[in-house]
Each structure stands twice: as structure tokens, then as C-alpha cells.
């Protein structure tokens, strides 16, 4: 029962296929992703038919059901949950015996925003560690069009505009035809080294549209890739870092540095 075209904010109501599992309904899980394999869902939300959280306070301290009068089979999407574009949606149900149904078929979903001008430009890529010769695919969204917006790549420790970019591309002409200002640019031929990239908006350096986004090109097989849950954070927001193959040494640690600084030799250095 979900429309293939929605305008945010909106509430999506899933179709009734609870009968796919036996027993009374308990939970619904919604996933929305850019690709049909759902490997990296942008929305992954599980809702229960009831959820008792805290209590009503004195004098009876009665537990509070935060799901009261809410439909767990409907998904509320606020304007900030997704950017304008094309996605895939799926849903599954769980009964009170904790048995999950199969996932529904993936449904194409086209999202628009009531005020697209309020959405900030952004730039991102899926990882921060690349092999020599591997193209760096940069996804950009909501970039002003016909303004000579461009992406510059700089060596770590250098500062623009004093230091020149090692690679660059203009976002115009690389747009998804159905979504001007959104698309993917490829950066190729980078030698081994540490870099950062920046999105500019005026053919020069006068309008910076993104923070510095760091990445590395390497031939080493022992480097451990670190993945962030997103590229942009507000002040005070928790940063989630995912890594694999770590813990080889008890003294392993993760450091955070400004992209224009050299890496120290020890924690805090």
C-alpha cells in the first residue's frame, strides 16, 4: 500500500502481510537503501506494538507505553531522514514468538522534499582507504547547478588556495539527469599518499560547501580501513567509527587529526 513517489515529511503505511508468520503481531522492521541489496540501509527502523519506557512519575509510577495509540506498521519519515532521490524500501514483521517473516519484495521509492532549497549540499564516499589504481567514486548531492561547483583533492598537510589541488572535477555535467545537482564523479590516477577533498561552489575558493573529507591511497595490505556512519557531524554529536581486523596488539588506538596536520607518533602526539 506504499506509494512509489512520496514528498517528505510523510508517513508510509505498509501492506498487511502479518499472516506470513503465525501468532500475534509484535514488531515491524523497515529498511530504505540506495541499492536493492540493502547492504548499507540509510533507514533501518524496528517498531514494536508496545514499548514501555520509564513511568508516569509520582504518585503511582505507572509504566508508560510510548507506543500507545501509534501504529507500528507505519513509518514516519521527517524531511531530514532522506535527501531527494531514488531509493528501495522493504519491510518484514515479527510475531510475539519472536519469529520473523521473510522480507517483502523491494519497492522503488522516489523521494522529493517540500523545500529542497533548505537541504545543505553534501559530498561523500563509501570508504576512506583505496588501493593504488582504484578510482575514488565521490557522490555529491544538492549542489547548486550552473555555478561551476567543483571538487578539489589536496595532499594531507597542504592548505588551499596557497597549495594547488592534485586532482579536481566540476560537478556540472556529471549530474543524474533526473536530479540536477546530484551525481557521482570519479577521481583517478592518484599516487600513494594521504589526501582530503573539498566541495566548492563558485569556480574558485570563495564558497566552501563541504567540510574536509580525508582518505588514503596505499599499496599496503596491513592497513585497517575505518568507516564512519556519515561524513558530516554537528558540534557535540557522537561519531561512530567501524573497523575490522583490529585488536592485533593490545596498544592499538584510533586518533583524530585535522587534515592539515601531520600524524603524531603516539596518542595525543
Coordinates of C-alpha atoms in Angstrom, one line a residue:
X1 CA 0.0 0.0 0.0
X2 CA 3.0 2.3 -0.2
X3 CA 3.2 4.9 -3.0
X4 CA 6.3 4.8 -5.2
X5 CA 6.5 8.7 -5.0
X6 CA 6.5 10.5 -1.7
X7 CA 7.2 14.0 -0.5
X8 CA 8.8 14.4 2.9
X9 CA 7.7 14.7 5.6
X10 CA 5.3 11.8 5.2
X11 CA 4.0 8.6 6.8
X12 CA 4.4 5.3 4.9
X13 CA 1.8 2.6 5.6
X14 CA 2.9 -0.9 4.9
X15 CA 0.7 -3.6 3.4
X16 CA -0.9 -6.2 5.7
X17 CA 1.1 -9.5 5.3
X18 CA 1.3 -10.4 9.0
X19 CA -0.2 -13.8 8.1
X20 CA 3.2 -14.7 6.7
X21 CA 4.1 -15.8 10.3
X22 CA 1.8 -17.4 12.8
X23 CA 1.0 -15.7 16.2
X24 CA 0.1 -12.2 17.2
X25 CA 1.9 -9.2 15.7
X26 CA 4.9 -7.9 17.7
X27 CA 7.2 -5.8 15.5
X28 CA 7.8 -4.3 12.1
X29 CA 11.3 -3.6 10.6
X30 CA 11.6 -1.0 7.8
X31 CA 14.7 -0.6 5.7
X32 CA 15.4 2.1 3.0
X33 CA 18.6 2.0 0.9
X34 CA 20.1 3.3 -2.3
X35 CA 20.7 -0.2 -3.7
X36 CA 18.4 -3.2 -3.9
X37 CA 20.8 -5.4 -2.0
X38 CA 20.2 -3.3 1.2
X39 CA 23.8 -3.7 2.3
X40 CA 24.0 -0.2 3.7
X41 CA 20.5 0.9 4.6
X42 CA 20.1 4.6 5.2
X43 CA 17.0 3.9 7.3
X44 CA 16.8 0.8 9.5
X45 CA 14.0 1.1 12.0
X46 CA 12.2 -1.5 14.1
X47 CA 8.9 -0.6 15.8
X48 CA 7.0 -2.7 18.3
X49 CA 3.3 -2.8 19.1
X50 CA 4.1 -1.7 22.6
X51 CA 7.2 -0.2 24.3
X52 CA 7.2 0.5 28.0
X53 CA 9.8 3.2 28.8
X54 CA 10.1 5.0 32.2
X55 CA 7.0 5.7 34.2
X56 CA 4.4 8.4 34.8
X57 CA 6.1 9.7 37.9
X58 CA 4.6 10.2 41.4
X59 CA 2.5 9.1 42.9
X60 CA 1.8 5.8 41.2
X61 CA 4.8 5.5 39.0
X62 CA 2.8 3.6 36.4
X63 CA 5.0 2.3 33.5
X64 CA 4.4 4.3 30.3
X65 CA 3.7 2.7 26.9
X66 CA 5.3 5.1 24.4
X67 CA 3.6 3.2 21.5
X68 CA 0.1 3.8 22.8
X69 CA -2.2 4.9 20.0
X70 CA 0.6 4.5 17.5
X71 CA 0.6 2.1 14.5
X72 CA 3.8 0.1 14.4
X73 CA 3.2 -0.8 10.8
X74 CA 3.5 2.8 9.6
X75 CA 6.8 4.6 9.2
X76 CA 7.2 8.3 9.8
X77 CA 9.8 10.0 7.7
X78 CA 10.9 13.5 8.5
X79 CA 12.4 15.9 6.0
X80 CA 15.9 15.3 7.4
X81 CA 15.7 11.4 7.2
X82 CA 16.4 11.2 3.4
X83 CA 17.6 13.5 0.7
X84 CA 15.7 13.9 -2.6
X85 CA 16.3 10.9 -4.8
X86 CA 15.6 7.3 -5.7
X87 CA 15.6 4.5 -3.1
X88 CA 14.5 1.0 -2.4
X89 CA 12.2 0.1 0.5
X90 CA 11.4 -3.2 2.2
X91 CA 9.7 -4.4 5.4
X92 CA 9.2 -7.5 7.5
X93 CA 7.2 -8.5 10.5
X94 CA 7.9 -10.4 13.7
X95 CA 5.3 -12.2 15.8
X96 CA 5.2 -12.5 19.6
X97 CA 7.1 -15.8 19.4
X98 CA 10.0 -13.7 18.0
X99 CA 9.7 -15.3 14.6
X100 CA 10.5 -13.0 11.6
X101 CA 8.7 -13.2 8.3
X102 CA 10.5 -13.1 5.0
X103 CA 11.4 -9.6 3.7
X104 CA 8.9 -8.1 1.4
X105 CA 9.9 -7.5 -2.2
X106 CA 12.0 -4.4 -2.7
X107 CA 9.8 -1.4 -3.7
X108 CA 11.2 1.5 -5.7
X109 CA 10.7 4.8 -3.8
X110 CA 11.2 8.3 -5.3
X111 CA 11.6 10.9 -2.6
X112 CA 11.0 14.7 -3.1
X113 CA 11.3 17.4 -0.5
X114 CA 8.9 20.3 0.1
X115 CA 11.7 22.7 0.5
X116 CA 14.7 21.3 -1.5
X117 CA 16.5 24.7 -1.1
X118 CA 16.7 24.1 2.7
X119 CA 18.8 20.9 2.2
X120 CA 22.6 21.5 2.5
X121 CA 25.0 20.4 -0.2
X122 CA 26.9 17.3 0.7
X123 CA 29.7 15.0 -0.6
X124 CA 30.7 11.5 0.5
X125 CA 32.2 8.2 -0.5
X126 CA 31.8 4.7 0.9
X127 CA 35.3 4.2 2.3
X128 CA 38.4 6.1 3.2
X129 CA 41.1 3.7 2.1
X130 CA 41.8 2.9 -1.6
X131 CA 44.3 0.7 -3.4
X132 CA 46.7 2.2 -6.0
X133 CA 44.9 2.5 -9.3
X134 CA 41.5 2.3 -7.8
X135 CA 39.1 5.1 -8.8
X136 CA 37.7 7.1 -6.0
X137 CA 33.9 7.5 -6.6
X138 CA 32.6 10.7 -5.0
X139 CA 28.8 11.1 -4.5
X140 CA 27.5 14.7 -4.3
X141 CA 24.0 15.8 -3.5
X142 CA 22.1 19.1 -3.6
X143 CA 24.9 21.0 -5.3
X144 CA 23.9 24.3 -6.9
X145 CA 23.8 23.9 -10.7
X146 CA 25.3 26.2 -13.3
X147 CA 27.6 27.8 -10.7
X148 CA 30.9 26.0 -11.6
X149 CA 30.8 24.0 -8.4
X150 CA 33.8 21.7 -8.2
X151 CA 35.6 19.1 -6.0
X152 CA 39.3 19.6 -5.2
X153 CA 41.7 17.0 -3.9
X154 CA 44.7 18.1 -1.8
X155 CA 47.6 16.3 -0.2
X156 CA 47.4 16.0 3.6
X157 CA 49.3 18.8 5.3
X158 CA 48.7 21.3 2.4
X159 CA 46.4 24.3 2.6
X160 CA 44.3 25.8 -0.2
X161 CA 44.4 28.1 -2.1
X162 CA 48.1 28.6 -1.3
X163 CA 48.7 24.9 -2.4
X164 CA 47.2 23.7 -5.6
X165 CA 44.9 20.7 -5.9
X166 CA 46.4 17.4 -7.2
X167 CA 43.0 16.5 -8.9
X168 CA 39.7 18.2 -9.4
X169 CA 36.4 17.9 -11.3
X170 CA 33.4 20.0 -11.9
X171 CA 30.0 18.7 -10.7
X172 CA 28.1 20.2 -13.6
X173 CA 27.8 17.6 -16.5
X174 CA 28.1 14.7 -14.1
X175 CA 24.5 15.1 -12.8
X176 CA 21.9 12.4 -12.6
X177 CA 19.6 13.7 -15.4
X178 CA 16.5 13.2 -13.2
X179 CA 18.1 15.1 -10.2
X180 CA 20.1 18.1 -11.2
X181 CA 22.8 18.8 -8.6
X182 CA 23.1 15.1 -7.7
X183 CA 25.6 12.7 -9.2
X184 CA 28.9 10.8 -9.0
X185 CA 32.4 12.0 -10.0
X186 CA 35.4 9.7 -10.4
X187 CA 38.9 10.7 -9.3
X188 CA 41.6 8.5 -10.9
X189 CA 45.3 8.3 -11.1
X190 CA 46.2 9.3 -7.5
X191 CA 49.6 8.2 -6.4
X192 CA 50.2 6.6 -2.9
X193 CA 49.5 9.2 -0.2
X194 CA 47.1 10.8 2.2
X195 CA 44.6 13.3 0.9
X196 CA 41.5 15.3 1.6
X197 CA 38.8 16.7 -0.7
X198 CA 36.6 19.7 -0.5
X199 CA 33.4 20.8 -2.4
X200 CA 33.5 24.4 -3.7
X201 CA 30.6 26.3 -5.2
X202 CA 31.8 29.2 -7.4
X203 CA 34.6 28.0 -9.7
X204 CA 37.1 29.4 -7.2
X205 CA 37.6 29.3 -3.4
X206 CA 35.0 31.8 -2.3
X207 CA 32.2 29.4 -1.4
X208 CA 33.1 26.3 0.6
X209 CA 30.2 23.8 0.5
X210 CA 31.6 20.9 2.5
X211 CA 34.0 20.1 5.3
X212 CA 37.3 18.4 4.6
X213 CA 36.9 14.7 3.9
X214 CA 40.1 12.7 4.4
X215 CA 41.1 9.5 2.6
X216 CA 44.2 7.5 1.7
X217 CA 45.7 5.7 -1.3
X218 CA 48.0 2.8 -0.4
X219 CA 49.7 -0.4 -1.6
X220 CA 50.0 -1.7 2.0
X221 CA 48.0 -4.9 2.8
X222 CA 48.2 -4.4 6.6
X223 CA 46.2 -1.2 6.7
X224 CA 42.9 -1.4 8.5
X225 CA 40.0 0.6 6.9
X226 CA 37.9 2.8 9.1
X227 CA 34.3 3.6 8.2
X228 CA 32.2 6.4 9.6
X229 CA 28.4 6.2 9.7
X230 CA 28.4 9.6 7.9
X231 CA 30.8 12.3 6.7
X232 CA 29.3 15.4 8.4
X233 CA 28.7 15.9 12.1
X234 CA 27.4 18.7 14.2
X235 CA 29.4 20.0 17.2
X236 CA 29.0 17.6 20.2
X237 CA 27.5 14.8 18.1
X238 CA 28.7 11.3 18.7
X239 CA 31.0 9.9 15.9
X240 CA 30.5 6.2 15.2
X241 CA 33.7 4.5 13.8
X242 CA 33.6 0.9 12.4
X243 CA 36.8 -1.1 11.8
X244 CA 37.8 -4.7 11.1
X245 CA 40.8 -6.8 11.7
X246 CA 41.9 -4.6 14.6
X247 CA 43.0 -5.8 18.1
X248 CA 46.2 -7.4 16.8
X249 CA 48.1 -5.5 19.5
X250 CA 46.8 -4.5 23.0
X251 CA 48.0 -1.0 22.4
X252 CA 46.0 -0.4 19.2
X253 CA 44.3 3.0 19.2
X254 CA 42.4 5.4 17.0
X255 CA 43.4 9.1 16.7
X256 CA 41.5 12.0 15.2
X257 CA 43.5 14.7 13.5
X258 CA 42.9 17.9 11.5
X259 CA 43.5 17.2 7.8
X260 CA 46.1 19.9 7.6
X261 CA 48.2 18.4 10.5
X262 CA 50.8 15.6 10.4
X263 CA 50.0 12.4 12.3
X264 CA 51.8 12.2 15.7
X265 CA 53.9 9.2 16.9
X266 CA 51.8 8.4 19.9
X267 CA 48.3 9.1 21.4
X268 CA 48.0 12.8 21.9
X269 CA 51.1 13.5 19.7

